[in-house]
Amino acid sequence: PPPSPAPPASRALFGVPPPGLPALVLAVPLGIAAGPARRTWRTAGGALALGGFGVMTGFAPTLLLFTLTRVGAGAGRAFDPAHASLLADYYPPESRAGVYSYRQLAVLIGGATGPIAAGAIASFAPWQFVFIVLALPAFALAWVAATRLREPVRGGRERRMQGASEE
């Protein structure tokens, strides 16, 4: 048999597929900048980037633009650390393990059902339409994160447990 093609350089060097490389590169700078920023807005920004690049993927006229929009959607994943931080401040320490488990379960279910939903949509519409339709929930989540989620006090539960004020 012919030799298999070499893996993409990003996978060979970092163990991540090319669309995940921006998240890897942006994770540290965004994490440093995250200190003073509102985590709910960062969560909204990540969802907005994911939705926006998803819609742009549906309209990409060339392979190069298609690739760039998929890489841009991967950059939206660089905002994921804000989710863990928000969950830590929304829930008491004794229930966090369950909360993080449910979040991870949701990620896995989404990863399993997303291709099924995409296939179902693509069975009656052009494949580009799939990216546009699946971007709509990201816009809805961005709106909820920006307008409805309250920003909890950082470490407030731990401070209360130690008897300190939330300030």
PDB file of C-alpha atoms in Angstrom:
ATOM      1  CA  PRO A   1       0.000   0.000   0.000  1.00  0.00           C
ATOM      2  CA  PRO A   2       1.127   3.589  -0.578  1.00  0.00           C
ATOM      3  CA  PRO A   3       2.482   5.446   2.449  1.00  0.00           C
ATOM      4  CA  SER A   4      -0.070   7.494   4.332  1.00  0.00           C
ATOM      5  CA  PRO A   5       0.178  11.262   3.970  1.00  0.00           C
ATOM      6  CA  ALA A   6       2.001  13.127   6.695  1.00  0.00           C
ATOM      7  CA  PRO A   7      -0.221  14.777   9.289  1.00  0.00           C
ATOM      8  CA  PRO A   8      -0.626  18.551   9.160  1.00  0.00           C
ATOM      9  CA  ALA A   9       2.257  20.387  10.813  1.00  0.00           C
ATOM     10  CA  SER A  10       0.043  21.707  13.621  1.00  0.00           C
ATOM     11  CA  ARG A  11      -1.088  18.191  14.530  1.00  0.00           C
ATOM     12  CA  ALA A  12       2.460  16.850  14.372  1.00  0.00           C
ATOM     13  CA  LEU A  13       3.875  19.647  16.537  1.00  0.00           C
ATOM     14  CA  PHE A  14       1.055  20.359  18.967  1.00  0.00           C
ATOM     15  CA  GLY A  15      -1.314  17.397  18.756  1.00  0.00           C
ATOM     16  CA  VAL A  16      -4.203  19.608  17.608  1.00  0.00           C
ATOM     17  CA  PRO A  17      -5.958  19.843  14.235  1.00  0.00           C
ATOM     18  CA  PRO A  18      -5.446  23.090  12.251  1.00  0.00           C
ATOM     19  CA  PRO A  19      -8.786  24.703  13.296  1.00  0.00           C
ATOM     20  CA  GLY A  20      -7.791  24.253  16.944  1.00  0.00           C
ATOM     21  CA  LEU A  21      -4.436  25.990  16.545  1.00  0.00           C
ATOM     22  CA  PRO A  22      -5.799  29.559  17.060  1.00  0.00           C
ATOM     23  CA  ALA A  23      -7.349  28.483  20.357  1.00  0.00           C
ATOM     24  CA  LEU A  24      -3.989  27.085  21.422  1.00  0.00           C
ATOM     25  CA  VAL A  25      -2.130  30.237  20.384  1.00  0.00           C
ATOM     26  CA  LEU A  26      -4.697  32.680  21.831  1.00  0.00           C
ATOM     27  CA  ALA A  27      -5.390  30.852  25.096  1.00  0.00           C
ATOM     28  CA  VAL A  28      -2.531  32.401  27.104  1.00  0.00           C
ATOM     29  CA  PRO A  29      -2.895  36.020  25.899  1.00  0.00           C
ATOM     30  CA  LEU A  30      -6.662  35.886  26.356  1.00  0.00           C
ATOM     31  CA  GLY A  31      -6.196  34.299  29.762  1.00  0.00           C
ATOM     32  CA  ILE A  32      -3.874  37.119  30.853  1.00  0.00           C
ATOM     33  CA  ALA A  33      -6.240  39.754  29.491  1.00  0.00           C
ATOM     34  CA  ALA A  34      -9.125  37.991  31.201  1.00  0.00           C
ATOM     35  CA  GLY A  35      -8.242  39.204  34.661  1.00  0.00           C
ATOM     36  CA  PRO A  36     -10.108  42.506  34.593  1.00  0.00           C
ATOM     37  CA  ALA A  37     -12.606  41.593  31.867  1.00  0.00           C
ATOM     38  CA  ARG A  38     -16.150  40.446  32.553  1.00  0.00           C
ATOM     39  CA  ARG A  39     -16.348  36.701  32.023  1.00  0.00           C
ATOM     40  CA  THR A  40     -19.936  36.874  30.808  1.00  0.00           C
ATOM     41  CA  TRP A  41     -18.859  39.229  28.019  1.00  0.00           C
ATOM     42  CA  ARG A  42     -15.933  36.954  27.123  1.00  0.00           C
ATOM     43  CA  THR A  43     -18.350  34.034  26.963  1.00  0.00           C
ATOM     44  CA  ALA A  44     -20.624  36.107  24.731  1.00  0.00           C
ATOM     45  CA  GLY A  45     -17.636  37.080  22.573  1.00  0.00           C
ATOM     46  CA  GLY A  46     -16.637  33.454  22.093  1.00  0.00           C
ATOM     47  CA  ALA A  47     -20.175  32.446  21.136  1.00  0.00           C
ATOM     48  CA  LEU A  48     -20.446  35.432  18.811  1.00  0.00           C
ATOM     49  CA  ALA A  49     -17.141  34.508  17.121  1.00  0.00           C
ATOM     50  CA  LEU A  50     -18.268  30.912  16.739  1.00  0.00           C
ATOM     51  CA  GLY A  51     -21.605  31.964  15.227  1.00  0.00           C
ATOM     52  CA  GLY A  52     -20.138  34.691  13.034  1.00  0.00           C
ATOM     53  CA  PHE A  53     -17.453  32.467  11.578  1.00  0.00           C
ATOM     54  CA  GLY A  54     -20.048  29.724  11.148  1.00  0.00           C
ATOM     55  CA  VAL A  55     -22.198  32.007   9.006  1.00  0.00           C
ATOM     56  CA  MET A  56     -19.142  33.176   7.067  1.00  0.00           C
ATOM     57  CA  THR A  57     -18.266  29.527   6.426  1.00  0.00           C
ATOM     58  CA  GLY A  58     -21.638  29.046   4.779  1.00  0.00           C
ATOM     59  CA  PHE A  59     -20.916  31.927   2.405  1.00  0.00           C
ATOM     60  CA  ALA A  60     -17.209  31.205   1.758  1.00  0.00           C
ATOM     61  CA  PRO A  61     -16.749  31.097  -2.041  1.00  0.00           C
ATOM     62  CA  THR A  62     -13.250  29.550  -2.066  1.00  0.00           C
ATOM     63  CA  LEU A  63     -11.396  26.813  -0.248  1.00  0.00           C
ATOM     64  CA  LEU A  64      -8.986  29.362   1.223  1.00  0.00           C
ATOM     65  CA  LEU A  65     -11.803  31.458   2.720  1.00  0.00           C
ATOM     66  CA  PHE A  66     -13.549  28.305   3.908  1.00  0.00           C
ATOM     67  CA  THR A  67     -10.366  27.248   5.722  1.00  0.00           C
ATOM     68  CA  LEU A  68      -9.850  30.693   7.232  1.00  0.00           C
ATOM     69  CA  THR A  69     -13.411  30.849   8.533  1.00  0.00           C
ATOM     70  CA  ARG A  70     -13.064  27.400  10.107  1.00  0.00           C
ATOM     71  CA  VAL A  71      -9.816  28.509  11.755  1.00  0.00           C
ATOM     72  CA  GLY A  72     -11.617  31.632  12.990  1.00  0.00           C
ATOM     73  CA  ALA A  73     -14.359  29.485  14.481  1.00  0.00           C
ATOM     74  CA  GLY A  74     -11.653  27.547  16.294  1.00  0.00           C
ATOM     75  CA  ALA A  75     -10.424  30.827  17.769  1.00  0.00           C
ATOM     76  CA  GLY A  76     -13.795  31.155  19.507  1.00  0.00           C
ATOM     77  CA  ARG A  77     -12.783  28.159  21.622  1.00  0.00           C
ATOM     78  CA  ALA A  78     -10.033  30.273  23.198  1.00  0.00           C
ATOM     79  CA  PHE A  79     -12.778  31.829  25.340  1.00  0.00           C
ATOM     80  CA  ASP A  80     -13.669  28.478  26.979  1.00  0.00           C
ATOM     81  CA  PRO A  81     -11.670  29.094  30.200  1.00  0.00           C
ATOM     82  CA  ALA A  82     -14.195  31.800  31.098  1.00  0.00           C
ATOM     83  CA  HIS A  83     -16.865  29.081  31.345  1.00  0.00           C
ATOM     84  CA  ALA A  84     -14.978  27.120  33.996  1.00  0.00           C
ATOM     85  CA  SER A  85     -14.335  30.261  35.988  1.00  0.00           C
ATOM     86  CA  LEU A  86     -17.999  31.296  35.839  1.00  0.00           C
ATOM     87  CA  LEU A  87     -19.169  27.847  36.891  1.00  0.00           C
ATOM     88  CA  ALA A  88     -16.759  27.903  39.834  1.00  0.00           C
ATOM     89  CA  ASP A  89     -18.285  31.147  41.051  1.00  0.00           C
ATOM     90  CA  TYR A  90     -21.905  30.189  40.338  1.00  0.00           C
ATOM     91  CA  TYR A  91     -21.851  26.901  42.271  1.00  0.00           C
ATOM     92  CA  PRO A  92     -20.621  25.923  45.741  1.00  0.00           C
ATOM     93  CA  PRO A  93     -17.480  23.758  45.939  1.00  0.00           C
ATOM     94  CA  GLU A  94     -19.391  20.630  46.988  1.00  0.00           C
ATOM     95  CA  SER A  95     -21.456  20.612  43.770  1.00  0.00           C
ATOM     96  CA  ARG A  96     -18.809  21.721  41.258  1.00  0.00           C
ATOM     97  CA  ALA A  97     -17.693  18.236  40.287  1.00  0.00           C
ATOM     98  CA  GLY A  98     -21.233  17.441  39.153  1.00  0.00           C
ATOM     99  CA  VAL A  99     -21.579  20.772  37.353  1.00  0.00           C
ATOM    100  CA  TYR A 100     -18.315  20.290  35.455  1.00  0.00           C
ATOM    101  CA  SER A 101     -19.375  16.733  34.623  1.00  0.00           C
ATOM    102  CA  TYR A 102     -22.670  17.942  33.157  1.00  0.00           C
ATOM    103  CA  ARG A 103     -20.852  20.607  31.135  1.00  0.00           C
ATOM    104  CA  GLN A 104     -18.441  18.025  29.741  1.00  0.00           C
ATOM    105  CA  LEU A 105     -21.346  15.680  29.022  1.00  0.00           C
ATOM    106  CA  ALA A 106     -23.051  18.481  27.071  1.00  0.00           C
ATOM    107  CA  VAL A 107     -19.851  19.015  25.044  1.00  0.00           C
ATOM    108  CA  LEU A 108     -19.680  15.292  24.235  1.00  0.00           C
ATOM    109  CA  ILE A 109     -23.384  15.067  23.346  1.00  0.00           C
ATOM    110  CA  GLY A 110     -23.010  18.117  21.111  1.00  0.00           C
ATOM    111  CA  GLY A 111     -20.012  16.531  19.419  1.00  0.00           C
ATOM    112  CA  ALA A 112     -22.026  13.378  18.768  1.00  0.00           C
ATOM    113  CA  THR A 113     -25.333  14.946  17.733  1.00  0.00           C
ATOM    114  CA  GLY A 114     -23.877  17.867  15.733  1.00  0.00           C
ATOM    115  CA  PRO A 115     -22.837  15.740  12.749  1.00  0.00           C
ATOM    116  CA  ILE A 116     -26.184  13.940  12.845  1.00  0.00           C
ATOM    117  CA  ALA A 117     -28.062  17.250  12.808  1.00  0.00           C
ATOM    118  CA  ALA A 118     -25.763  18.543  10.050  1.00  0.00           C
ATOM    119  CA  GLY A 119     -26.427  15.441   7.960  1.00  0.00           C
ATOM    120  CA  ALA A 120     -30.164  15.761   8.468  1.00  0.00           C
ATOM    121  CA  ILE A 121     -30.142  19.406   7.400  1.00  0.00           C
ATOM    122  CA  ALA A 122     -27.846  18.701   4.435  1.00  0.00           C
ATOM    123  CA  SER A 123     -30.201  15.975   3.232  1.00  0.00           C
ATOM    124  CA  PHE A 124     -32.731  18.613   2.145  1.00  0.00           C
ATOM    125  CA  ALA A 125     -30.632  21.784   1.776  1.00  0.00           C
ATOM    126  CA  PRO A 126     -27.215  22.746   0.370  1.00  0.00           C
ATOM    127  CA  TRP A 127     -24.315  21.838   2.647  1.00  0.00           C
ATOM    128  CA  GLN A 128     -23.461  25.537   3.153  1.00  0.00           C
ATOM    129  CA  PHE A 129     -26.864  26.049   4.749  1.00  0.00           C
ATOM    130  CA  VAL A 130     -25.837  23.693   7.567  1.00  0.00           C
ATOM    131  CA  PHE A 131     -23.193  26.132   8.812  1.00  0.00           C
ATOM    132  CA  ILE A 132     -25.673  29.001   8.803  1.00  0.00           C
ATOM    133  CA  VAL A 133     -28.399  27.054  10.629  1.00  0.00           C
ATOM    134  CA  LEU A 134     -26.021  25.657  13.241  1.00  0.00           C
ATOM    135  CA  ALA A 135     -24.628  29.163  13.884  1.00  0.00           C
ATOM    136  CA  LEU A 136     -28.014  30.463  15.042  1.00  0.00           C
ATOM    137  CA  PRO A 137     -27.874  28.854  18.521  1.00  0.00           C
ATOM    138  CA  ALA A 138     -24.441  30.448  19.021  1.00  0.00           C
ATOM    139  CA  PHE A 139     -25.960  33.886  18.438  1.00  0.00           C
ATOM    140  CA  ALA A 140     -28.752  33.098  20.895  1.00  0.00           C
ATOM    141  CA  LEU A 141     -26.229  31.975  23.520  1.00  0.00           C
ATOM    142  CA  ALA A 142     -24.133  35.104  22.927  1.00  0.00           C
ATOM    143  CA  TRP A 143     -27.194  37.267  23.555  1.00  0.00           C
ATOM    144  CA  VAL A 144     -28.067  35.371  26.755  1.00  0.00           C
ATOM    145  CA  ALA A 145     -24.485  35.583  28.036  1.00  0.00           C
ATOM    146  CA  ALA A 146     -24.251  39.309  27.309  1.00  0.00           C
ATOM    147  CA  THR A 147     -27.660  40.376  28.575  1.00  0.00           C
ATOM    148  CA  ARG A 148     -29.002  37.825  31.038  1.00  0.00           C
ATOM    149  CA  LEU A 149     -26.067  36.253  32.902  1.00  0.00           C
ATOM    150  CA  ARG A 150     -24.921  38.166  35.925  1.00  0.00           C
ATOM    151  CA  GLU A 151     -21.212  38.440  36.639  1.00  0.00           C
ATOM    152  CA  PRO A 152     -20.600  36.719  39.984  1.00  0.00           C
ATOM    153  CA  VAL A 153     -18.011  38.008  42.435  1.00  0.00           C
ATOM    154  CA  ARG A 154     -14.737  36.237  41.713  1.00  0.00           C
ATOM    155  CA  GLY A 155     -14.051  33.718  44.453  1.00  0.00           C
ATOM    156  CA  GLY A 156     -17.041  34.980  46.424  1.00  0.00           C
ATOM    157  CA  ARG A 157     -18.115  31.537  47.631  1.00  0.00           C
ATOM    158  CA  GLU A 158     -14.636  30.694  48.879  1.00  0.00           C
ATOM    159  CA  ARG A 159     -14.402  34.027  50.678  1.00  0.00           C
ATOM    160  CA  ARG A 160     -17.760  33.456  52.382  1.00  0.00           C
ATOM    161  CA  MET A 161     -16.663  29.960  53.431  1.00  0.00           C
ATOM    162  CA  GLN A 162     -13.573  31.488  55.088  1.00  0.00           C
ATOM    163  CA  GLY A 163     -15.643  34.204  56.757  1.00  0.00           C
ATOM    164  CA  ALA A 164     -14.314  37.065  54.630  1.00  0.00           C
ATOM    165  CA  SER A 165     -16.386  39.684  52.839  1.00  0.00           C
ATOM    166  CA  GLU A 166     -17.061  39.432  49.099  1.00  0.00           C
ATOM    167  CA  GLU A 167     -15.187  42.648  48.407  1.00  0.00           C
TER     168      GLU A 167
END
